[in-house]
Amino acid sequence: SNKKQKSSHIIEMKNVNISYGNKKVLNCFNWNVRNGENWKIVGPNGAGKSTILSLISGDNLQTYSNEVYLFGIRRGSGESIWDIKKKIGLVSSEFQLHYLEPIEAIKVVISGFFDTIGYYKRPSKKQMIEASKCMDLLGITDLAKHNFTRLSFGQQRLILIARALVKSPSLLIFDEPCQGLDFSNRNHILKIIDKIANSSNTQILYVTHVQSDHLQ
Ligand code: ADP
């Protein structure tokens, strides 16, 4: 039979060394994320947070000379980047800048199925329903037909969370999701993240330089 041993680790990093020039950013770094765990990574700017993320969802070439496993499969062993993308949702404030043309908010959410910025494929009925459910969970159903580029920063951030969540990823990465938000929007986003953690099978990886970002 073709059964694969199912790993109980979502992420595994073994003695990882990453340096840029003479600067060692990760030195014999070991880290395991087990099934069911949610993590927060906190550190000041320059601490190496983006470097860690680049080993998971990015294209850091140094990944391949290290032992990094995602969902039990070693990165660089011929795994498909699309298979990885299917399992990982990413929320980054950077995405906000990619949307320049008018586009309905619901279409931004649906683009999460295709891992694209725009919206090129016709979604299935099932995908439409899933998108509505996600917007409902986040309390943004009434924004569905609004032009994304005209929404407030906080509303846009919620739409982008729905976009990352829509494909029910195993792992949902929040990369500084509160960047640029005021206190009340910030609190709202943190509550939403707790809600996602409590109401789905998605595991959360929350990355921030703000020590005080408090999650459950
Ligand atoms: P953080 O995300 O916590 O702010 P980074 O992982 O971006 O930290 O950066 C860690 C250190 O590595 C910083 O000193 C940064 O200047 C350096 N660094 C990151 N990427 C590169 C790169 N591509 N080339 C050279 N230095 C880099």
PDB file of C-alpha atoms and ligand atoms in Angstrom:
ATOM      1  CA  SER A   1       0.000   0.000   0.000  1.00  0.00           C
ATOM      2  CA  ASN A   2       0.934   3.583  -0.415  1.00  0.00           C
ATOM      3  CA  LYS A   3       0.115   4.778   3.076  1.00  0.00           C
ATOM      4  CA  LYS A   4       2.369   7.476   4.378  1.00  0.00           C
ATOM      5  CA  GLN A   5       3.195   7.793   8.031  1.00  0.00           C
ATOM      6  CA  LYS A   6       1.168  10.782   9.126  1.00  0.00           C
ATOM      7  CA  SER A   7       3.392  13.231  10.947  1.00  0.00           C
ATOM      8  CA  SER A   8       2.136  14.801  14.153  1.00  0.00           C
ATOM      9  CA  HIS A   9       4.151  17.914  13.300  1.00  0.00           C
ATOM     10  CA  ILE A  10       2.902  20.729  11.168  1.00  0.00           C
ATOM     11  CA  ILE A  11       6.283  22.456  11.193  1.00  0.00           C
ATOM     12  CA  GLU A  12       9.635  20.989  12.150  1.00  0.00           C
ATOM     13  CA  MET A  13      12.970  22.813  12.026  1.00  0.00           C
ATOM     14  CA  LYS A  14      16.144  20.992  13.056  1.00  0.00           C
ATOM     15  CA  ASN A  15      19.397  22.817  13.822  1.00  0.00           C
ATOM     16  CA  VAL A  16      18.603  25.478  11.277  1.00  0.00           C
ATOM     17  CA  ASN A  17      21.376  27.955  10.447  1.00  0.00           C
ATOM     18  CA  ILE A  18      20.647  31.072   8.431  1.00  0.00           C
ATOM     19  CA  SER A  19      23.052  33.904   7.845  1.00  0.00           C
ATOM     20  CA  TYR A  20      23.265  36.913   5.599  1.00  0.00           C
ATOM     21  CA  GLY A  21      26.905  37.726   4.917  1.00  0.00           C
ATOM     22  CA  ASN A  22      28.650  37.559   8.274  1.00  0.00           C
ATOM     23  CA  LYS A  23      25.443  38.009  10.179  1.00  0.00           C
ATOM     24  CA  LYS A  24      23.984  34.891  11.781  1.00  0.00           C
ATOM     25  CA  VAL A  25      20.240  35.304  12.090  1.00  0.00           C
ATOM     26  CA  LEU A  26      19.309  31.756  13.131  1.00  0.00           C
ATOM     27  CA  ASN A  27      21.896  29.699  14.974  1.00  0.00           C
ATOM     28  CA  CYS A  28      21.094  26.004  15.497  1.00  0.00           C
ATOM     29  CA  PHE A  29      17.418  26.866  15.644  1.00  0.00           C
ATOM     30  CA  ASN A  30      15.066  24.036  16.659  1.00  0.00           C
ATOM     31  CA  TRP A  31      11.325  24.402  16.557  1.00  0.00           C
ATOM     32  CA  ASN A  32       8.346  22.066  16.399  1.00  0.00           C
ATOM     33  CA  VAL A  33       4.723  22.972  15.889  1.00  0.00           C
ATOM     34  CA  ARG A  34       2.579  19.974  16.723  1.00  0.00           C
ATOM     35  CA  ASN A  35      -0.937  19.248  15.527  1.00  0.00           C
ATOM     36  CA  GLY A  36      -3.425  21.380  17.383  1.00  0.00           C
ATOM     37  CA  GLU A  37      -0.954  24.013  18.595  1.00  0.00           C
ATOM     38  CA  ASN A  38      -1.275  27.745  18.038  1.00  0.00           C
ATOM     39  CA  TRP A  39       1.878  29.865  18.311  1.00  0.00           C
ATOM     40  CA  LYS A  40       2.794  33.485  18.745  1.00  0.00           C
ATOM     41  CA  ILE A  41       6.240  34.629  17.615  1.00  0.00           C
ATOM     42  CA  VAL A  42       7.271  37.906  19.242  1.00  0.00           C
ATOM     43  CA  GLY A  43      10.493  39.833  18.733  1.00  0.00           C
ATOM     44  CA  PRO A  44      11.728  43.317  17.938  1.00  0.00           C
ATOM     45  CA  ASN A  45      12.418  44.386  14.360  1.00  0.00           C
ATOM     46  CA  GLY A  46      15.475  42.606  13.043  1.00  0.00           C
ATOM     47  CA  ALA A  47      15.048  39.632  15.397  1.00  0.00           C
ATOM     48  CA  GLY A  48      14.528  37.175  12.534  1.00  0.00           C
ATOM     49  CA  LYS A  49      10.750  36.747  12.399  1.00  0.00           C
ATOM     50  CA  SER A  50      10.466  37.284   8.640  1.00  0.00           C
ATOM     51  CA  THR A  51      13.401  34.946   8.142  1.00  0.00           C
ATOM     52  CA  ILE A  52      11.529  32.192  10.004  1.00  0.00           C
ATOM     53  CA  LEU A  53       8.420  32.822   7.893  1.00  0.00           C
ATOM     54  CA  SER A  54      10.487  32.734   4.705  1.00  0.00           C
ATOM     55  CA  LEU A  55      11.476  29.160   5.581  1.00  0.00           C
ATOM     56  CA  ILE A  56       7.820  28.174   5.812  1.00  0.00           C
ATOM     57  CA  SER A  57       5.950  30.016   3.121  1.00  0.00           C
ATOM     58  CA  GLY A  58       8.614  31.897   1.248  1.00  0.00           C
ATOM     59  CA  ASP A  59      11.373  31.190  -1.163  1.00  0.00           C
ATOM     60  CA  ASN A  60      14.448  31.631   1.017  1.00  0.00           C
ATOM     61  CA  LEU A  61      17.106  29.599  -0.836  1.00  0.00           C
ATOM     62  CA  GLN A  62      18.824  28.762   2.454  1.00  0.00           C
ATOM     63  CA  THR A  63      15.768  26.642   3.318  1.00  0.00           C
ATOM     64  CA  TYR A  64      17.080  23.849   1.144  1.00  0.00           C
ATOM     65  CA  SER A  65      20.446  23.483   2.860  1.00  0.00           C
ATOM     66  CA  ASN A  66      18.632  23.081   6.181  1.00  0.00           C
ATOM     67  CA  GLU A  67      16.220  20.565   7.653  1.00  0.00           C
ATOM     68  CA  VAL A  68      12.804  22.153   7.413  1.00  0.00           C
ATOM     69  CA  TYR A  69       9.687  19.966   7.312  1.00  0.00           C
ATOM     70  CA  LEU A  70       6.159  21.128   6.556  1.00  0.00           C
ATOM     71  CA  PHE A  71       3.339  18.675   7.206  1.00  0.00           C
ATOM     72  CA  GLY A  72       5.963  15.950   7.501  1.00  0.00           C
ATOM     73  CA  ILE A  73       7.539  16.616   4.109  1.00  0.00           C
ATOM     74  CA  ARG A  74      11.045  18.031   3.857  1.00  0.00           C
ATOM     75  CA  ARG A  75      11.250  21.304   1.982  1.00  0.00           C
ATOM     76  CA  GLY A  76      13.405  20.866  -1.079  1.00  0.00           C
ATOM     77  CA  SER A  77      12.477  17.206  -1.539  1.00  0.00           C
ATOM     78  CA  GLY A  78      10.481  17.893  -4.686  1.00  0.00           C
ATOM     79  CA  GLU A  79       7.307  18.909  -2.903  1.00  0.00           C
ATOM     80  CA  SER A  80       4.917  21.091  -4.845  1.00  0.00           C
ATOM     81  CA  ILE A  81       4.742  24.727  -3.796  1.00  0.00           C
ATOM     82  CA  TRP A  82       1.056  24.675  -4.781  1.00  0.00           C
ATOM     83  CA  ASP A  83       0.362  21.798  -2.394  1.00  0.00           C
ATOM     84  CA  ILE A  84       1.991  23.810   0.369  1.00  0.00           C
ATOM     85  CA  LYS A  85       0.053  26.948  -0.571  1.00  0.00           C
ATOM     86  CA  LYS A  86      -3.188  25.017  -0.430  1.00  0.00           C
ATOM     87  CA  LYS A  87      -2.527  24.171   3.195  1.00  0.00           C
ATOM     88  CA  ILE A  88      -1.262  27.562   4.315  1.00  0.00           C
ATOM     89  CA  GLY A  89      -3.186  30.813   4.526  1.00  0.00           C
ATOM     90  CA  LEU A  90      -1.268  34.050   4.920  1.00  0.00           C
ATOM     91  CA  VAL A  91      -2.439  37.426   6.178  1.00  0.00           C
ATOM     92  CA  SER A  92       0.061  40.190   5.665  1.00  0.00           C
ATOM     93  CA  SER A  93      -0.530  43.912   5.628  1.00  0.00           C
ATOM     94  CA  GLU A  94       1.581  43.999   2.480  1.00  0.00           C
ATOM     95  CA  PHE A  95      -1.230  42.373   0.462  1.00  0.00           C
ATOM     96  CA  GLN A  96      -3.328  45.445   0.986  1.00  0.00           C
ATOM     97  CA  LEU A  97      -1.015  47.385  -1.301  1.00  0.00           C
ATOM     98  CA  HIS A  98      -1.475  44.935  -4.170  1.00  0.00           C
ATOM     99  CA  TYR A  99      -5.115  45.837  -4.728  1.00  0.00           C
ATOM    100  CA  LEU A 100      -5.160  48.964  -6.852  1.00  0.00           C
ATOM    101  CA  GLU A 101      -8.053  48.404  -9.258  1.00  0.00           C
ATOM    102  CA  PRO A 102     -11.666  48.514  -8.067  1.00  0.00           C
ATOM    103  CA  ILE A 103     -12.753  45.024  -6.994  1.00  0.00           C
ATOM    104  CA  GLU A 104     -15.708  43.775  -4.962  1.00  0.00           C
ATOM    105  CA  ALA A 105     -14.760  42.674  -1.466  1.00  0.00           C
ATOM    106  CA  ILE A 106     -16.297  39.231  -1.971  1.00  0.00           C
ATOM    107  CA  LYS A 107     -14.058  38.729  -5.012  1.00  0.00           C
ATOM    108  CA  VAL A 108     -11.001  39.470  -2.911  1.00  0.00           C
ATOM    109  CA  VAL A 109     -12.187  36.783  -0.481  1.00  0.00           C
ATOM    110  CA  ILE A 110     -12.775  34.297  -3.305  1.00  0.00           C
ATOM    111  CA  SER A 111      -9.337  34.972  -4.794  1.00  0.00           C
ATOM    112  CA  GLY A 112      -8.047  33.110  -1.733  1.00  0.00           C
ATOM    113  CA  PHE A 113      -9.128  29.836  -3.342  1.00  0.00           C
ATOM    114  CA  PHE A 114      -6.791  30.467  -6.247  1.00  0.00           C
ATOM    115  CA  ASP A 115      -3.920  32.038  -4.303  1.00  0.00           C
ATOM    116  CA  THR A 116      -4.025  34.987  -6.634  1.00  0.00           C
ATOM    117  CA  ILE A 117      -4.450  38.687  -6.090  1.00  0.00           C
ATOM    118  CA  GLY A 118      -7.076  39.102  -8.774  1.00  0.00           C
ATOM    119  CA  TYR A 119      -9.965  36.971  -9.692  1.00  0.00           C
ATOM    120  CA  TYR A 120      -9.557  35.079 -12.905  1.00  0.00           C
ATOM    121  CA  LYS A 121     -11.549  31.887 -12.496  1.00  0.00           C
ATOM    122  CA  ARG A 122     -15.271  31.515 -12.020  1.00  0.00           C
ATOM    123  CA  PRO A 123     -15.857  30.199  -8.515  1.00  0.00           C
ATOM    124  CA  SER A 124     -18.004  27.132  -7.923  1.00  0.00           C
ATOM    125  CA  LYS A 125     -21.224  27.350  -5.963  1.00  0.00           C
ATOM    126  CA  LYS A 126     -19.501  25.605  -3.069  1.00  0.00           C
ATOM    127  CA  GLN A 127     -16.742  28.219  -3.100  1.00  0.00           C
ATOM    128  CA  MET A 128     -19.310  31.032  -3.104  1.00  0.00           C
ATOM    129  CA  ILE A 129     -21.033  29.511  -0.089  1.00  0.00           C
ATOM    130  CA  GLU A 130     -17.736  29.031   1.721  1.00  0.00           C
ATOM    131  CA  ALA A 131     -16.785  32.663   1.057  1.00  0.00           C
ATOM    132  CA  SER A 132     -20.105  33.870   2.481  1.00  0.00           C
ATOM    133  CA  LYS A 133     -19.649  31.681   5.551  1.00  0.00           C
ATOM    134  CA  CYS A 134     -16.199  33.142   6.192  1.00  0.00           C
ATOM    135  CA  MET A 135     -17.470  36.700   5.861  1.00  0.00           C
ATOM    136  CA  ASP A 136     -20.289  35.807   8.222  1.00  0.00           C
ATOM    137  CA  LEU A 137     -17.877  34.412  10.816  1.00  0.00           C
ATOM    138  CA  LEU A 138     -15.908  37.646  10.678  1.00  0.00           C
ATOM    139  CA  GLY A 139     -19.020  39.827  10.790  1.00  0.00           C
ATOM    140  CA  ILE A 140     -18.365  41.482   7.419  1.00  0.00           C
ATOM    141  CA  THR A 141     -21.198  40.094   5.305  1.00  0.00           C
ATOM    142  CA  ASP A 142     -22.508  43.583   4.601  1.00  0.00           C
ATOM    143  CA  LEU A 143     -19.222  44.531   2.922  1.00  0.00           C
ATOM    144  CA  ALA A 144     -19.478  41.808   0.254  1.00  0.00           C
ATOM    145  CA  LYS A 145     -20.475  44.070  -2.632  1.00  0.00           C
ATOM    146  CA  HIS A 146     -18.396  47.064  -1.586  1.00  0.00           C
ATOM    147  CA  ASN A 147     -15.362  48.171  -3.533  1.00  0.00           C
ATOM    148  CA  PHE A 148     -12.386  46.813  -1.574  1.00  0.00           C
ATOM    149  CA  THR A 149     -10.117  49.723  -2.452  1.00  0.00           C
ATOM    150  CA  ARG A 150     -12.568  52.192  -0.912  1.00  0.00           C
ATOM    151  CA  LEU A 151     -12.937  50.360   2.418  1.00  0.00           C
ATOM    152  CA  SER A 152     -11.198  51.534   5.570  1.00  0.00           C
ATOM    153  CA  PHE A 153      -7.848  50.026   6.497  1.00  0.00           C
ATOM    154  CA  GLY A 154      -9.438  47.961   9.269  1.00  0.00           C
ATOM    155  CA  GLN A 155     -12.210  46.661   7.005  1.00  0.00           C
ATOM    156  CA  GLN A 156      -9.668  45.749   4.338  1.00  0.00           C
ATOM    157  CA  ARG A 157      -7.700  43.807   6.916  1.00  0.00           C
ATOM    158  CA  LEU A 158     -10.807  41.790   7.827  1.00  0.00           C
ATOM    159  CA  ILE A 159     -11.459  41.017   4.160  1.00  0.00           C
ATOM    160  CA  LEU A 160      -7.876  39.807   3.813  1.00  0.00           C
ATOM    161  CA  ILE A 161      -8.321  37.552   6.836  1.00  0.00           C
ATOM    162  CA  ALA A 162     -11.421  36.081   5.174  1.00  0.00           C
ATOM    163  CA  ARG A 163      -9.369  35.654   1.978  1.00  0.00           C
ATOM    164  CA  ALA A 164      -6.754  33.624   3.845  1.00  0.00           C
ATOM    165  CA  LEU A 165      -9.349  31.603   5.736  1.00  0.00           C
ATOM    166  CA  VAL A 166     -11.625  30.728   2.829  1.00  0.00           C
ATOM    167  CA  LYS A 167      -9.740  27.603   1.735  1.00  0.00           C
ATOM    168  CA  SER A 168      -9.770  26.199   5.308  1.00  0.00           C
ATOM    169  CA  PRO A 169      -5.987  26.040   5.526  1.00  0.00           C
ATOM    170  CA  SER A 170      -4.321  23.729   8.059  1.00  0.00           C
ATOM    171  CA  LEU A 171      -2.084  26.623   9.032  1.00  0.00           C
ATOM    172  CA  LEU A 172      -3.021  30.296   9.059  1.00  0.00           C
ATOM    173  CA  ILE A 173      -0.126  32.720   9.345  1.00  0.00           C
ATOM    174  CA  PHE A 174      -0.741  36.247  10.590  1.00  0.00           C
ATOM    175  CA  ASP A 175       2.273  38.394   9.752  1.00  0.00           C
ATOM    176  CA  GLU A 176       1.901  41.649  11.723  1.00  0.00           C
ATOM    177  CA  PRO A 177      -1.843  41.671  11.042  1.00  0.00           C
ATOM    178  CA  CYS A 178      -2.455  44.760  13.187  1.00  0.00           C
ATOM    179  CA  GLN A 179       0.138  46.911  11.459  1.00  0.00           C
ATOM    180  CA  GLY A 180      -1.230  50.388  10.779  1.00  0.00           C
ATOM    181  CA  LEU A 181      -4.441  49.871  12.763  1.00  0.00           C
ATOM    182  CA  ASP A 182      -5.712  52.012  15.616  1.00  0.00           C
ATOM    183  CA  PHE A 183      -6.367  50.636  19.080  1.00  0.00           C
ATOM    184  CA  SER A 184      -9.984  49.618  18.549  1.00  0.00           C
ATOM    185  CA  ASN A 185      -9.392  47.965  15.153  1.00  0.00           C
ATOM    186  CA  ARG A 186      -6.410  46.211  16.654  1.00  0.00           C
ATOM    187  CA  ASN A 187      -8.493  44.781  19.477  1.00  0.00           C
ATOM    188  CA  HIS A 188     -11.149  43.714  17.025  1.00  0.00           C
ATOM    189  CA  ILE A 189      -8.620  41.821  14.885  1.00  0.00           C
ATOM    190  CA  LEU A 190      -7.175  40.083  17.968  1.00  0.00           C
ATOM    191  CA  LYS A 191     -10.680  38.990  19.004  1.00  0.00           C
ATOM    192  CA  ILE A 192     -11.339  37.691  15.494  1.00  0.00           C
ATOM    193  CA  ILE A 193      -8.131  35.664  15.603  1.00  0.00           C
ATOM    194  CA  ASP A 194      -9.216  34.115  18.897  1.00  0.00           C
ATOM    195  CA  LYS A 195     -12.581  33.332  17.338  1.00  0.00           C
ATOM    196  CA  ILE A 196     -10.920  31.583  14.402  1.00  0.00           C
ATOM    197  CA  ALA A 197      -8.714  29.628  16.796  1.00  0.00           C
ATOM    198  CA  ASN A 198     -11.777  28.497  18.733  1.00  0.00           C
ATOM    199  CA  SER A 199     -14.146  27.765  15.872  1.00  0.00           C
ATOM    200  CA  SER A 200     -12.076  25.991  13.224  1.00  0.00           C
ATOM    201  CA  ASN A 201      -9.460  23.277  12.783  1.00  0.00           C
ATOM    202  CA  THR A 202      -7.048  25.858  11.453  1.00  0.00           C
ATOM    203  CA  GLN A 203      -3.870  26.275  13.471  1.00  0.00           C
ATOM    204  CA  ILE A 204      -2.572  29.766  13.952  1.00  0.00           C
ATOM    205  CA  LEU A 205       0.874  31.256  13.750  1.00  0.00           C
ATOM    206  CA  TYR A 206       0.847  34.865  14.895  1.00  0.00           C
ATOM    207  CA  VAL A 207       3.911  36.989  14.222  1.00  0.00           C
ATOM    208  CA  THR A 208       4.374  40.426  15.762  1.00  0.00           C
ATOM    209  CA  HIS A 209       6.883  42.892  17.126  1.00  0.00           C
ATOM    210  CA  VAL A 210       4.292  44.123  19.633  1.00  0.00           C
ATOM    211  CA  GLN A 211       4.947  42.399  22.944  1.00  0.00           C
ATOM    212  CA  SER A 212       1.536  43.360  24.291  1.00  0.00           C
ATOM    213  CA  ASP A 213      -0.606  41.818  21.525  1.00  0.00           C
ATOM    214  CA  HIS A 214      -2.653  39.557  23.717  1.00  0.00           C
ATOM    215  CA  LEU A 215      -4.307  36.425  22.437  1.00  0.00           C
ATOM    216  CA  GLN A 216      -6.147  33.765  24.440  1.00  0.00           C
TER     217      GLN A 216
HETATM  218  P1  ADP B   1      12.279  40.657  11.599  1.00  0.00           P
HETATM  219  O1  ADP B   1      11.285  40.070  10.669  1.00  0.00           O
HETATM  220  O2  ADP B   1      12.173  40.102  12.998  1.00  0.00           O
HETATM  221  O3  ADP B   1      12.274  42.149  11.600  1.00  0.00           O
HETATM  222  P2  ADP B   1      14.253  39.727   9.680  1.00  0.00           P
HETATM  223  O4  ADP B   1      14.146  38.247   9.579  1.00  0.00           O
HETATM  224  O5  ADP B   1      13.631  40.534   8.621  1.00  0.00           O
HETATM  225  O6  ADP B   1      13.736  40.198  11.128  1.00  0.00           O
HETATM  226  O7  ADP B   1      15.782  40.150   9.731  1.00  0.00           O
HETATM  227  C1  ADP B   1      16.730  39.583  10.615  1.00  0.00           C
HETATM  228  C2  ADP B   1      18.093  40.176  10.309  1.00  0.00           C
HETATM  229  O8  ADP B   1      18.545  39.702   9.053  1.00  0.00           O
HETATM  230  C3  ADP B   1      18.078  41.683  10.229  1.00  0.00           C
HETATM  231  O9  ADP B   1      19.286  42.150  10.782  1.00  0.00           O
HETATM  232  C4  ADP B   1      18.035  41.951   8.747  1.00  0.00           C
HETATM  233  O10 ADP B   1      18.653  43.170   8.428  1.00  0.00           O
HETATM  234  C5  ADP B   1      18.796  40.783   8.174  1.00  0.00           C
HETATM  235  N1  ADP B   1      18.306  40.378   6.838  1.00  0.00           N
HETATM  236  C6  ADP B   1      17.080  39.892   6.572  1.00  0.00           C
HETATM  237  N2  ADP B   1      16.971  39.580   5.262  1.00  0.00           N
HETATM  238  C7  ADP B   1      18.136  39.892   4.685  1.00  0.00           C
HETATM  239  C8  ADP B   1      18.661  39.800   3.351  1.00  0.00           C
HETATM  240  N3  ADP B   1      17.922  39.317   2.351  1.00  0.00           N
HETATM  241  N4  ADP B   1      19.928  40.201   3.146  1.00  0.00           N
HETATM  242  C9  ADP B   1      20.681  40.674   4.154  1.00  0.00           C
HETATM  243  N5  ADP B   1      20.266  40.795   5.421  1.00  0.00           N
HETATM  244  C10 ADP B   1      19.023  40.401   5.712  1.00  0.00           C
END
